[in-house]
Short mmCIF file of C-alpha atoms and ligand atoms in Angstrom, two decimals:
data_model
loop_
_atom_site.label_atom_id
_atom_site.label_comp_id
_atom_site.label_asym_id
_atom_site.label_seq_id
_atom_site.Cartn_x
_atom_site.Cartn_y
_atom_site.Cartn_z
CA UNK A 588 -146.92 36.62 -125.96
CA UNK A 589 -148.93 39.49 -124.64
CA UNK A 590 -150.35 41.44 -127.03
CA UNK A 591 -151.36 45.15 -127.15
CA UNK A 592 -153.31 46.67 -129.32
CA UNK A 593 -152.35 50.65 -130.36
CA UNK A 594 -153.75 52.04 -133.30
CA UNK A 595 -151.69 55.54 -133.41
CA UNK A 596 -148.65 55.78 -130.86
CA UNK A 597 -148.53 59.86 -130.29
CA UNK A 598 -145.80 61.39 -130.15
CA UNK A 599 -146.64 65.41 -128.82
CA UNK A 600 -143.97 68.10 -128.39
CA UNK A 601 -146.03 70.10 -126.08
CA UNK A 602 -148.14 69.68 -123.46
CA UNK A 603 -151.28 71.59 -125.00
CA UNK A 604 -151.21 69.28 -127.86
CA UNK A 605 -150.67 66.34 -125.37
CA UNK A 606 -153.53 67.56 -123.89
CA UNK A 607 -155.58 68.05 -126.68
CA UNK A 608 -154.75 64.43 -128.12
CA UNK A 609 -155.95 62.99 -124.57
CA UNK A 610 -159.75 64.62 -124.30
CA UNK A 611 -160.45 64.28 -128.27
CA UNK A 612 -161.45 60.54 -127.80
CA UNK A 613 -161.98 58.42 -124.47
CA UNK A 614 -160.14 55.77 -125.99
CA UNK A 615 -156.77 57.49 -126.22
CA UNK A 616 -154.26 57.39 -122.66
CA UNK A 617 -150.98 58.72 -121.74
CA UNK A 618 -148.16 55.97 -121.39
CA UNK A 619 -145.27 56.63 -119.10
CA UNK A 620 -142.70 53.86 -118.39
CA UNK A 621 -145.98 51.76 -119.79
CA UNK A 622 -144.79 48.45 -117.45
CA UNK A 623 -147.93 48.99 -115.56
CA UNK A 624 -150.01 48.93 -119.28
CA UNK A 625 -148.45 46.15 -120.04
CA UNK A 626 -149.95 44.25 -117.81
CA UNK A 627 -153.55 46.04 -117.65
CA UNK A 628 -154.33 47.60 -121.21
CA UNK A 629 -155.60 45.29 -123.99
CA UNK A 630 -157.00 47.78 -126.35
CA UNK A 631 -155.94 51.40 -126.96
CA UNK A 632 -156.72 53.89 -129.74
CA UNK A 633 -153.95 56.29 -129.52
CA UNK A 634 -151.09 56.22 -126.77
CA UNK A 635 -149.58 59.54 -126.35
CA UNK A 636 -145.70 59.30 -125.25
CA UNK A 637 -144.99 61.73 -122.83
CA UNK A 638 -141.60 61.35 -123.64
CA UNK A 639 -140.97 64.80 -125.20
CA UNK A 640 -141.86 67.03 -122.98
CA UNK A 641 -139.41 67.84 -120.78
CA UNK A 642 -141.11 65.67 -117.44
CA UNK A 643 -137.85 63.89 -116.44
CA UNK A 644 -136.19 66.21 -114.47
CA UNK A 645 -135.44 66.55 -110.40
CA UNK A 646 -135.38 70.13 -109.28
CA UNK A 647 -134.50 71.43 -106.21
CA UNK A 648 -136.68 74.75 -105.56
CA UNK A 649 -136.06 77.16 -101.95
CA UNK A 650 -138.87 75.55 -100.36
CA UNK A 651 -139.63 72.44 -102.54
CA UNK A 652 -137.94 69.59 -104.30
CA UNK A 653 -140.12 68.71 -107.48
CA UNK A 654 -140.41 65.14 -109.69
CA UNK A 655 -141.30 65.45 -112.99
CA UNK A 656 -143.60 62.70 -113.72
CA UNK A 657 -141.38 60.92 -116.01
CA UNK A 658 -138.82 61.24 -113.51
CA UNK A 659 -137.80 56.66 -113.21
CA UNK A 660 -138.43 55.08 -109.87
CA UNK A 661 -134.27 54.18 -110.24
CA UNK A 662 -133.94 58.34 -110.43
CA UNK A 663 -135.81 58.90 -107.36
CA UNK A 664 -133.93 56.61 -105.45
CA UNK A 665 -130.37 57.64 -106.55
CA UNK A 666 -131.14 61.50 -106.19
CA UNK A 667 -129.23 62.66 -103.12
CA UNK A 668 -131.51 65.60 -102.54
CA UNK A 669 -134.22 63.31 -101.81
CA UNK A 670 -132.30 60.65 -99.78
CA UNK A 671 -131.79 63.70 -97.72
CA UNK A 672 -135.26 64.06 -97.27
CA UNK A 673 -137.07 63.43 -94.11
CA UNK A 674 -134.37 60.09 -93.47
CA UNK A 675 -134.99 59.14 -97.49
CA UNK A 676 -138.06 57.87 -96.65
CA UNK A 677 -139.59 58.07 -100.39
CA UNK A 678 -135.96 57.02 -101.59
CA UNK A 679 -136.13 53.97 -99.34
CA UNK A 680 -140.03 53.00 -99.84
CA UNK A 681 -139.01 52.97 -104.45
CA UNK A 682 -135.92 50.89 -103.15
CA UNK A 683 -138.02 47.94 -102.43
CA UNK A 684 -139.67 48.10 -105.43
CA UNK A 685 -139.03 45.66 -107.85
CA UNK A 686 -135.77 45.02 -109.34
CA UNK A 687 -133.71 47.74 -110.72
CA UNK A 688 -134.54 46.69 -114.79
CA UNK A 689 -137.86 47.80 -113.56
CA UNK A 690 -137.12 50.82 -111.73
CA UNK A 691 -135.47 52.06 -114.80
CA UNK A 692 -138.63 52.11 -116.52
CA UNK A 693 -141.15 52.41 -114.13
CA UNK A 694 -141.50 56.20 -113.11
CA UNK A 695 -143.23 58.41 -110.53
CA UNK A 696 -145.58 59.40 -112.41
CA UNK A 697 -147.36 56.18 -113.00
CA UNK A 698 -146.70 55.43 -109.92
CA UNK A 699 -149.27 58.66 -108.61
CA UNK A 700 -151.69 58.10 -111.18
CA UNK A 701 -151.94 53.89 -110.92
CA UNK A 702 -154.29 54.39 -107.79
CA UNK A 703 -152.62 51.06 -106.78
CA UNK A 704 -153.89 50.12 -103.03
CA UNK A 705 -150.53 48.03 -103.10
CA UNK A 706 -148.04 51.36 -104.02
CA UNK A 707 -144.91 51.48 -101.66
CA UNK A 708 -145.34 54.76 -102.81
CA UNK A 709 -148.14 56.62 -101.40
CA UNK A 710 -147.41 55.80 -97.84
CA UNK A 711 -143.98 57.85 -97.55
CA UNK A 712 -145.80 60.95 -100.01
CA UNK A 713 -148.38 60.78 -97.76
CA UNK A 714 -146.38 61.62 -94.15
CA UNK A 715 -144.73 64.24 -95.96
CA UNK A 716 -146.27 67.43 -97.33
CA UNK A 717 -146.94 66.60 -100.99
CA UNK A 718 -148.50 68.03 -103.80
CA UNK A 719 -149.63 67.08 -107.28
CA UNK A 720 -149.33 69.75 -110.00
CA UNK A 721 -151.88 69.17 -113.16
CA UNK A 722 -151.88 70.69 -116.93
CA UNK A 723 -155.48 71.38 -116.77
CA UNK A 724 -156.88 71.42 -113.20
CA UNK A 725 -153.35 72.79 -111.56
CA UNK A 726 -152.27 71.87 -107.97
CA UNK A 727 -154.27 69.43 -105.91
CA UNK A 728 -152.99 67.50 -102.80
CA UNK A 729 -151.54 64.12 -102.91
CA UNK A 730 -154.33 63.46 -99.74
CA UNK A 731 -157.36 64.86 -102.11
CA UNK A 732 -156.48 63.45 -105.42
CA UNK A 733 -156.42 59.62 -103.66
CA UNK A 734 -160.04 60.97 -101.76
CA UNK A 735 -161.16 61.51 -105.25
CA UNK A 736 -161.36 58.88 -107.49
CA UNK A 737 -163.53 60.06 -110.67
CA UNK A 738 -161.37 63.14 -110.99
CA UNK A 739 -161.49 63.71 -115.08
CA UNK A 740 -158.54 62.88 -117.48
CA UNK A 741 -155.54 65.12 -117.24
CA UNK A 742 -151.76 65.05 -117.11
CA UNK A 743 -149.72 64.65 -114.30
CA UNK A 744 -146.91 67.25 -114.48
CA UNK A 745 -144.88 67.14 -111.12
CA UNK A 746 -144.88 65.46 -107.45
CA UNK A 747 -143.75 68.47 -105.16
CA UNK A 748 -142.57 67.72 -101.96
CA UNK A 749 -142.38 70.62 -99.35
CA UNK A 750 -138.33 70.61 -98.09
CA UNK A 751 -138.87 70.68 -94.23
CA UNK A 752 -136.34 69.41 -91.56
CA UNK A 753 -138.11 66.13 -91.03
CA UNK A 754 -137.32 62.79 -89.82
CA UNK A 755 -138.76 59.54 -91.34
CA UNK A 756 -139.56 55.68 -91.35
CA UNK A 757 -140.77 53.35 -93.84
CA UNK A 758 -141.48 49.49 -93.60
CA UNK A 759 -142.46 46.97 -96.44
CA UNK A 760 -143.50 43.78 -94.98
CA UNK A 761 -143.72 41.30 -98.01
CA UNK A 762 -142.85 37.68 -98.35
CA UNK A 763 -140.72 37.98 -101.41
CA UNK A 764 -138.86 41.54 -102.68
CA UNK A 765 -140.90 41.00 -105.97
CA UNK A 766 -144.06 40.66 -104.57
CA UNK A 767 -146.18 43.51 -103.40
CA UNK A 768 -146.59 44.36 -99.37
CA UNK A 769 -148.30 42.51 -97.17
CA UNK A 770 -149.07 46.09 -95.60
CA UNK A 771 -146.80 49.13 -95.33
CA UNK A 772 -145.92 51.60 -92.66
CA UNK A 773 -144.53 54.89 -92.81
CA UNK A 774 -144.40 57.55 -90.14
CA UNK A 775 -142.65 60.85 -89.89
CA UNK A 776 -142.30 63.46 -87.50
CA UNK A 777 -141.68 67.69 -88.22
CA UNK A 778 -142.01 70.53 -85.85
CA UNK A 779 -145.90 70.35 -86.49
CA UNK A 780 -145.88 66.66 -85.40
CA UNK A 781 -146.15 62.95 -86.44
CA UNK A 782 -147.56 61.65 -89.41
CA UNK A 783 -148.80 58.07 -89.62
CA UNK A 784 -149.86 56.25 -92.91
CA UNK A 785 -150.70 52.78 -93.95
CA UNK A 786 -151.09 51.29 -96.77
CA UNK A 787 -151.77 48.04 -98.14
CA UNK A 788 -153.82 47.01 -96.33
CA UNK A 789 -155.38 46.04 -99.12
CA UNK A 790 -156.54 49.60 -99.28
CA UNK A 791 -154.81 52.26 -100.49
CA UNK A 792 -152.59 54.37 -98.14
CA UNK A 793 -153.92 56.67 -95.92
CA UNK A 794 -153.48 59.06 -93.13
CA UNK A 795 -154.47 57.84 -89.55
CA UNK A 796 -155.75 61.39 -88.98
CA UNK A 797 -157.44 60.71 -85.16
CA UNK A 798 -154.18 58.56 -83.76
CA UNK A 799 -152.15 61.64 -85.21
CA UNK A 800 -154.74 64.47 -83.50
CA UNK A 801 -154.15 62.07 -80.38
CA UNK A 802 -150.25 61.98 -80.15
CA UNK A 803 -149.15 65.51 -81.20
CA UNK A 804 -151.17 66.62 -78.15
CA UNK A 805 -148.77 64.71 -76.16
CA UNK A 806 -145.83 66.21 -74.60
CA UNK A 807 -144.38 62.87 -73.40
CA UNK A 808 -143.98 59.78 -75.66
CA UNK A 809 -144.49 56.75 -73.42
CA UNK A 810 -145.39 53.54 -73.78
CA UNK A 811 -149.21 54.36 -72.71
CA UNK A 812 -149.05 56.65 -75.49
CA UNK A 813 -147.57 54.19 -78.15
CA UNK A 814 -150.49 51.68 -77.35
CA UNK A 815 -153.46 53.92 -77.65
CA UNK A 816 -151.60 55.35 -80.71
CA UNK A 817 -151.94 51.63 -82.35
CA UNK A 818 -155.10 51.46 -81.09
CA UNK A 819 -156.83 54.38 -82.68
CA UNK A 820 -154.91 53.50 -86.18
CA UNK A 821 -156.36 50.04 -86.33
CA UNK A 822 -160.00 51.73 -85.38
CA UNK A 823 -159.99 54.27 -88.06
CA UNK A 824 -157.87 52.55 -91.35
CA UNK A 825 -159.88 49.84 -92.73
CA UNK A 826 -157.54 46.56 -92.95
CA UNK A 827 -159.26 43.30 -94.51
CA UNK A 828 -157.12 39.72 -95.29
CA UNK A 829 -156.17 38.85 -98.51
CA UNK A 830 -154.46 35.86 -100.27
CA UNK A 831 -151.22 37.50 -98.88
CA UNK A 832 -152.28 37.39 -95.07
CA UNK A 833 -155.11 37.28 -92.48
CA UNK A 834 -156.40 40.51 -90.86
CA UNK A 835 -155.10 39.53 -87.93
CA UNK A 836 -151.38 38.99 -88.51
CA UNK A 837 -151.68 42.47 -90.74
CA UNK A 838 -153.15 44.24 -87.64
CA UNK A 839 -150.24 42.67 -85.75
CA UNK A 840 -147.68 44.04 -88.31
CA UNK A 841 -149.39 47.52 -88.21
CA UNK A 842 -148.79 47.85 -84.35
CA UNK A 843 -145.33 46.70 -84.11
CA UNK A 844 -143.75 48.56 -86.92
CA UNK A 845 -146.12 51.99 -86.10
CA UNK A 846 -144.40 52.18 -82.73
CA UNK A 847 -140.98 51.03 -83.85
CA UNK A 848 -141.41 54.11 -86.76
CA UNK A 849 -141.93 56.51 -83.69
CA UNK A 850 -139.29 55.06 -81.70
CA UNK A 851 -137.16 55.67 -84.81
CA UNK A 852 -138.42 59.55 -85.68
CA UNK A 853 -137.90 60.73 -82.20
CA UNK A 854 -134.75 59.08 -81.74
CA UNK A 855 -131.15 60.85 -81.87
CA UNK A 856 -129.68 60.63 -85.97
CA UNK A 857 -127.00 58.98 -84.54
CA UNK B 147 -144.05 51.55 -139.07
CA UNK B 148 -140.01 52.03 -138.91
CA UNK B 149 -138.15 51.86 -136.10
CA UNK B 150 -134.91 53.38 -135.64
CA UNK B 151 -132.92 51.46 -132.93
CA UNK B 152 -128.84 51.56 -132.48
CA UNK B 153 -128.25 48.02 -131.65
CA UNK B 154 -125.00 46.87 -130.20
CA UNK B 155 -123.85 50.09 -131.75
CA UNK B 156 -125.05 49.45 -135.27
CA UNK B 157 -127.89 51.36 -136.87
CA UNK B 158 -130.83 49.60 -137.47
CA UNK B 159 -134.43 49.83 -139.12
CA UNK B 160 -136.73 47.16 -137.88
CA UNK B 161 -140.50 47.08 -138.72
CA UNK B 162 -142.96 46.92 -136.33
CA UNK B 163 -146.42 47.73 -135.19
CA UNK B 164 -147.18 50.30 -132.23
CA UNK B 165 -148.56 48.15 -130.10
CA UNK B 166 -145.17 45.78 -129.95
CA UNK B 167 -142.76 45.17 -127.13
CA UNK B 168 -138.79 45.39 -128.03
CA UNK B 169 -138.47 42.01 -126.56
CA UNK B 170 -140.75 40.84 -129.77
CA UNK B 171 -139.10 42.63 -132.35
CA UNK B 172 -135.86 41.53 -131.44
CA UNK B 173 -136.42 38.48 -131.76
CA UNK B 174 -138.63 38.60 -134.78
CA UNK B 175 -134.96 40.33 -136.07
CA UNK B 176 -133.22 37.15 -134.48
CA UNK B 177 -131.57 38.38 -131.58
CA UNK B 178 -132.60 35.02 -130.14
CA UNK B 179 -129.90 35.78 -126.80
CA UNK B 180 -132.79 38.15 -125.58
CA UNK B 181 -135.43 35.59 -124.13
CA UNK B 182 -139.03 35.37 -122.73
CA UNK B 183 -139.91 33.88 -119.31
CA UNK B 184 -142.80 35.39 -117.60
CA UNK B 185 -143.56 38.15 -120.18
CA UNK B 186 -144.97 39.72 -117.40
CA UNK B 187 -142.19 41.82 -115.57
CA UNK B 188 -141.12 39.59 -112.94
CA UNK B 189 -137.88 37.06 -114.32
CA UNK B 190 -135.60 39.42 -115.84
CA UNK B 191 -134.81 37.21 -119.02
CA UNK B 192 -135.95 39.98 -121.57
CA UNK B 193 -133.31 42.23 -120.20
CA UNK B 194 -131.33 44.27 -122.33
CA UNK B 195 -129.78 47.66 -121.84
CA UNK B 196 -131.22 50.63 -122.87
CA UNK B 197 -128.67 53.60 -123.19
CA UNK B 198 -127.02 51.61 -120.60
CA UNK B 199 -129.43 50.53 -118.55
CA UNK B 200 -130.85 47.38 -117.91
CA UNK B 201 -135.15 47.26 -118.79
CA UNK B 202 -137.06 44.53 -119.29
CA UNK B 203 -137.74 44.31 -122.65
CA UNK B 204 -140.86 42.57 -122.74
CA UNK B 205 -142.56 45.63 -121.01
CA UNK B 206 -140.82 48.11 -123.27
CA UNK B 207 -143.17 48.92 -126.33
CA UNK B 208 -140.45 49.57 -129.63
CA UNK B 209 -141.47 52.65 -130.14
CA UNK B 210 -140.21 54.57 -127.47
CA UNK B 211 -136.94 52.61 -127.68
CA UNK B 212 -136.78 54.63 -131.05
CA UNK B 213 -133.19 56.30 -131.79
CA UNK B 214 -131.90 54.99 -128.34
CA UNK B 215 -128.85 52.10 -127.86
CA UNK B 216 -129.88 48.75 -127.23
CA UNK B 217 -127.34 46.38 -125.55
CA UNK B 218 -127.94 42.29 -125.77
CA UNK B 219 -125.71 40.23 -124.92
CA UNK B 220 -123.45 39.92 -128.37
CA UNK B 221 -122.63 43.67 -127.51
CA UNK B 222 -120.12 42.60 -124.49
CA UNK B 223 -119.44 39.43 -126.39
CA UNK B 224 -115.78 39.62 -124.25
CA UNK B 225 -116.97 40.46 -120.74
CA UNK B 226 -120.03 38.06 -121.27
CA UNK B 227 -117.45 35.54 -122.40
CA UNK B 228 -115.14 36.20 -118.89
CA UNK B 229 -118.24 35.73 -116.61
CA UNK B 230 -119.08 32.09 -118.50
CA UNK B 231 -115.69 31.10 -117.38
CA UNK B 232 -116.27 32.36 -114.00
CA UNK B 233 -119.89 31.05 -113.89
CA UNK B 234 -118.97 27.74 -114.85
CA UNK B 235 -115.57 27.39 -113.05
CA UNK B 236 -117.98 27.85 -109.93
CA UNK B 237 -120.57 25.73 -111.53
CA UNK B 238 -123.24 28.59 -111.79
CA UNK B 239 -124.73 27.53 -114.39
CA UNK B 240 -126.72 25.05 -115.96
CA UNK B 241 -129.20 24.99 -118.96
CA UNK B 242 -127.94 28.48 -119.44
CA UNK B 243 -130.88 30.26 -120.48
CA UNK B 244 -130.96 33.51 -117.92
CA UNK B 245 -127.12 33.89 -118.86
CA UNK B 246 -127.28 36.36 -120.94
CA UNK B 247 -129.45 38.71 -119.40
CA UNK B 248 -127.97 38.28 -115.88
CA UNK B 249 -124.28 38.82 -117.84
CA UNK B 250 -126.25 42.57 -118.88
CA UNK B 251 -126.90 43.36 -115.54
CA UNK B 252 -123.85 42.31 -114.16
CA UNK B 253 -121.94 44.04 -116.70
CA UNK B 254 -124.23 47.52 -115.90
CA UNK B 255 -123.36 46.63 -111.96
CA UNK B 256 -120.17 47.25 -112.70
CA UNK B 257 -119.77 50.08 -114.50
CA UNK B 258 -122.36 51.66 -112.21
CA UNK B 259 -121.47 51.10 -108.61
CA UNK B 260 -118.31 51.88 -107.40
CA UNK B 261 -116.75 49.22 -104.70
CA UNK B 262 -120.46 47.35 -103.84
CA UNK B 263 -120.93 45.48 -100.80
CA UNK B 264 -122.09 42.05 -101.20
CA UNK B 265 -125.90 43.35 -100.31
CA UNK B 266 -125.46 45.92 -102.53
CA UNK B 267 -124.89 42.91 -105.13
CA UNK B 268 -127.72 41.27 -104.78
CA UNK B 269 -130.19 43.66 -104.27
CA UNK B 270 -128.82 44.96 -108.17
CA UNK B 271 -129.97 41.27 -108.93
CA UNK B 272 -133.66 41.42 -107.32
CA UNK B 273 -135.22 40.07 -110.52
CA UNK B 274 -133.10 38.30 -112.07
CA UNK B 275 -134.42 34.45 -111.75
CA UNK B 276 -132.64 31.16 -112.48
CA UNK B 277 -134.84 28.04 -112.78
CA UNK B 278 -131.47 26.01 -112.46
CA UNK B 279 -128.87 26.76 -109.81
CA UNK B 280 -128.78 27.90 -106.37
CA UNK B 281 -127.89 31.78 -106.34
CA UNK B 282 -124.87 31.23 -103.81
CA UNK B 283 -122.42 29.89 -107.12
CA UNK B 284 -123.70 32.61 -108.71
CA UNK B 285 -122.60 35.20 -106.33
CA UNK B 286 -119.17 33.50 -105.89
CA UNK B 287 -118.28 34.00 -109.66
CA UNK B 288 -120.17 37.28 -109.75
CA UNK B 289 -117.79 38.79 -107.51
CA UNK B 290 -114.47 37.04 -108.98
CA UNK B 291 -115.91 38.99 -112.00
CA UNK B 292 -116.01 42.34 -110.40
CA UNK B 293 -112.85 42.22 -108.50
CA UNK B 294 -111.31 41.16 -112.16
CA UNK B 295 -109.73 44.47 -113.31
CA UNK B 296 -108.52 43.66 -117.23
C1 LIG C 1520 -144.74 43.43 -112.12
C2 LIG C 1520 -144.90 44.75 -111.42
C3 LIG C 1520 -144.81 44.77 -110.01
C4 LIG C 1520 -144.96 45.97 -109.32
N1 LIG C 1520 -144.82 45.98 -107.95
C5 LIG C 1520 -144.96 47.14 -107.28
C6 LIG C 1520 -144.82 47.19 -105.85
O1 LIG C 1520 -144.56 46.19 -105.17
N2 LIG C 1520 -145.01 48.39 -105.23
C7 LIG C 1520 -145.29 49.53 -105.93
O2 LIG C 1520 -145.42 50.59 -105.31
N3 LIG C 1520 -145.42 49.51 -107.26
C8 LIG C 1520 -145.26 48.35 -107.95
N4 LIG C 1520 -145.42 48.35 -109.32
C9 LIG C 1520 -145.88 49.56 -109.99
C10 LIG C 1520 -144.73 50.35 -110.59
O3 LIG C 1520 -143.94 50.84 -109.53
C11 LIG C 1520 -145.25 51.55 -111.37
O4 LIG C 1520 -146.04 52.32 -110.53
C12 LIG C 1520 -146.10 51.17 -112.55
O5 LIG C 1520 -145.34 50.36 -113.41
C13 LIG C 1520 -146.63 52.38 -113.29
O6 LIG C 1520 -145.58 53.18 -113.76
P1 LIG C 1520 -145.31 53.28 -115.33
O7 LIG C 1520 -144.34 54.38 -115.53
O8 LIG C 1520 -144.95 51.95 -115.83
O9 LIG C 1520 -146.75 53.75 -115.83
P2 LIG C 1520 -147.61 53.33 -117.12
O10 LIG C 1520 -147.79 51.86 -117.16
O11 LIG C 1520 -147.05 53.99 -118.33
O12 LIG C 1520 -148.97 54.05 -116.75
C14 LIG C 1520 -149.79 53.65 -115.67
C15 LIG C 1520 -151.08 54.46 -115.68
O13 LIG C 1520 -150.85 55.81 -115.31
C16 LIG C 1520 -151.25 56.70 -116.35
N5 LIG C 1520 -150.22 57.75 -116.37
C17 LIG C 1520 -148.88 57.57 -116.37
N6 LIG C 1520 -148.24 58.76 -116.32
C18 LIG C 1520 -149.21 59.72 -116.31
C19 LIG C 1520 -149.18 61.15 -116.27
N7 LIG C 1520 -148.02 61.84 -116.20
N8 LIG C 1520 -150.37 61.81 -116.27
C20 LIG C 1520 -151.53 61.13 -116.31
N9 LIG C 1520 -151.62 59.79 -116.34
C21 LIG C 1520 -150.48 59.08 -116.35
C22 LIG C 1520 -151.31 55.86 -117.61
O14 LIG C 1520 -152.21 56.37 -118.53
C23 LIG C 1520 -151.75 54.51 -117.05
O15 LIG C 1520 -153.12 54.51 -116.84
C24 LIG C 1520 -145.24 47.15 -110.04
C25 LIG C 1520 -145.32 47.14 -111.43
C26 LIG C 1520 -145.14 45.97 -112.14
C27 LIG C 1520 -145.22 45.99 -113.62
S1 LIG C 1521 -139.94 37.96 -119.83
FE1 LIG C 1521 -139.60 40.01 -119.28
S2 LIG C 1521 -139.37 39.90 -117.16
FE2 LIG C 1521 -139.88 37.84 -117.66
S1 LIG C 1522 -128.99 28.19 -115.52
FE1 LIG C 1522 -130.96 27.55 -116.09
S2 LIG C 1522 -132.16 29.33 -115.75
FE2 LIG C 1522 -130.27 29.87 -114.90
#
């Protein structure tokens, strides 16, 4: 039996207060689905639910679809407005997370603010245009909140998502569907060009911002292209082996599935 | 503190302490169907269904279950009871211990997915582990069960 220790379990009905009950003692923390806690708290003084305040919605703005943080990983990947999203690549990447028992109580929101290297999660945010929204220090981007690491306590309010006609690709590669990847792939492509992201790898996801510079300036996709694509995203994204597989078998992984991902986003829908 | 759970649609009041997991107090309250493998997310025994839903209740702290259904197993005593037949008629089962919770999420398969493809199937079942049988019995009396209409 795992045992955790809460003193006070927090119950706020608005976000100030929520707020307020977070920076009034370093020991106190927000719980969300809490399956991540679970396995990584031992010891808290108060856990405020974020329960009540209204979090767990998906709405669909003019130029925007927004999570609420307490929006499930199962919600995400039923919504039809973001299956329609650049192929469903988010929808597809929470899909192979887990089982579903999980996914019902697992949520976005914990998801974003986990900082897991291993999240299925940032790799599809990342190749689309997506902001974090914050009670106290507002809107930051998905891209600078993962660059920043010892950004102070706050609460994560929404995931928005910039609606653009986009196409998209996502690959786990993991041995089982309940372990975590091996590495991850996603790549997308908009009017403004491709995106490319790993993650995984064991580090967390990130952009492969030269290979990108490199093939939007090319008018012709060919297979010249492809290979120096591969080759500048395994010289700038760190990848290292792990007890899940050698650097060399990731790398491998990385260069087939980056080119089949373009193959796939400039390919006809049908 | 007191907890407010609806379980199997009765009212209840349980005591507990902030810090513990539903999958605790029911069973400190003897609802010994709901069982612990892993404790750690990754076997599915714990499930239950929550409004519904299956969760594993070994991750879910009692306190934010609080005024919400809980579903074990006794709750669809007679679909649980038509899936045992169909389990063991295709010898599915053997010490029987993840029965009940895979019986949960079968029964929330079926009320949630309308005519699902056998992949459909068994990703639902992506956590649901069975020290016993092969899953291939399993999936043979799974889908008697949801192509049984009464
Ligand atoms: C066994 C297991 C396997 C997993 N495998 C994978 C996998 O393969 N791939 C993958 O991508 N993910 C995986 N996950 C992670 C999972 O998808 C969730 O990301 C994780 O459970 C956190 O979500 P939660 O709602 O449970 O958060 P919680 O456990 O409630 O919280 C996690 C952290 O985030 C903080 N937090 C939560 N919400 C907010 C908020 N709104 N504002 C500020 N801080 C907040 C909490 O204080 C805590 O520090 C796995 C999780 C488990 C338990
Ligand atoms: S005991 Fe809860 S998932 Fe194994
Ligand atoms: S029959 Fe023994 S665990 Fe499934």
């Amino acid at each position: 039996m795992i045992n955790l220790l809460v003193e006070n379990f927090l119950k706020p009905k608005t976000l100030e207060e929520a707020y307020d009950m977070l920076i009034s003692n370093k020991k106190n923390m927000v719980i969300a689905g809490g399956a991540w806690i679970k396995l990584s708290i031992k010891n808290v003084l108060g856990l405020i639910s974020l329960d009540d305040l209204n979090l767990n919605k998906i709405e669909v703005k003019d130029d925007s679809i927004e999570i609420g943080s307490m929006v499930t990983l199962r919600e995400v990947e039923l919504s039809n407005h973001l299956n329609e999203l650049y192929d469903g690549v988010l929808s597809s990447a929470v899909h192979k997370i887990m089982g579903i028992n999980i996914r019902n109580l697992a949520t976005i929101g914990g998801s974003v603010m986990g900082r897991f290297a291993f999240s299925d999660i940032y790799p599809p945010l990342l190749v689309m245009d997506t902001k974090l929204v914050f009670y106290k220090q507002g809107e930051i981007s998905l891209s600078d909140f993962l660059a920043n690491p010892k950004m102070e306590k706050d609460i994560l309010l929404k995931i928005v998502i910039k609606k653009e006609e986009g196409r998209g690709f996502f690959k786990k590669v993991a041995t089982t569907p309940l372990d975590f990847a091996i590495i991850n792939i996603a790549v997308s492509k908009t009017l403004a060009g491709f995106k490319i992201c790993l993650g995984s790898t064991p580090y967390i996801g990130a952009l492969a911002k030269d290979a990108m510079i490199f093939i939007n300036s090319k008018k012709v996709i060919n297979e010249e292209v492809l290979d120096k694509t591969v080759e500048l995203v395994l010289g700038e994204l760190k990848i290292s082996k792990n007890v899940r597989a050698s650097k060399t078998y990731k790398e491998e992984l990385a260069s087939v599935y980056v080119k089949r991902g373009i193959r796939k986003v400039i390919s006809d829908v049908n | 503190m007191l907890i407010n759970l609806i379980v199997n649609d009765q009212p209840k009041v349980f005591l507990c302490k902030p810090g513990d997991f539903l999958l605790d107090t029911l069973r400190e309250n003897n609802y010994l169907s709901v069982r612990r493998g892993c404790d750690t997310t990754n076997c599915g025994v714990c499930t239950v269904l929550f409004d519904g839903k299956p969760v594993p209740s070994c991750s879910l702290l009692t306190v934010k279950a609080e005024g919400h259904h809980i579903t074990t197993v006794e709750g669809i005593q007679e679909e649980a009871d038509k899936m045992g037949k169909l389990f063991g008629a295709e010898g599915a089962d053997q010490c029987g211990f993840c029965n009940p919770s895979i019986a949960l999420t079968v029964y929330a398969l079926k009320k949630e997915l309308i005519n699902p493809t056998g992949l459909d199937v068994k990703e639902y079942l992506v956590g649901n582990l069975c020290r016993c049988t092969g899953y291939i019995a399993q999936e043979r009396a799974i889908k008697s069960y949801l192509g049984d209409k009464s």
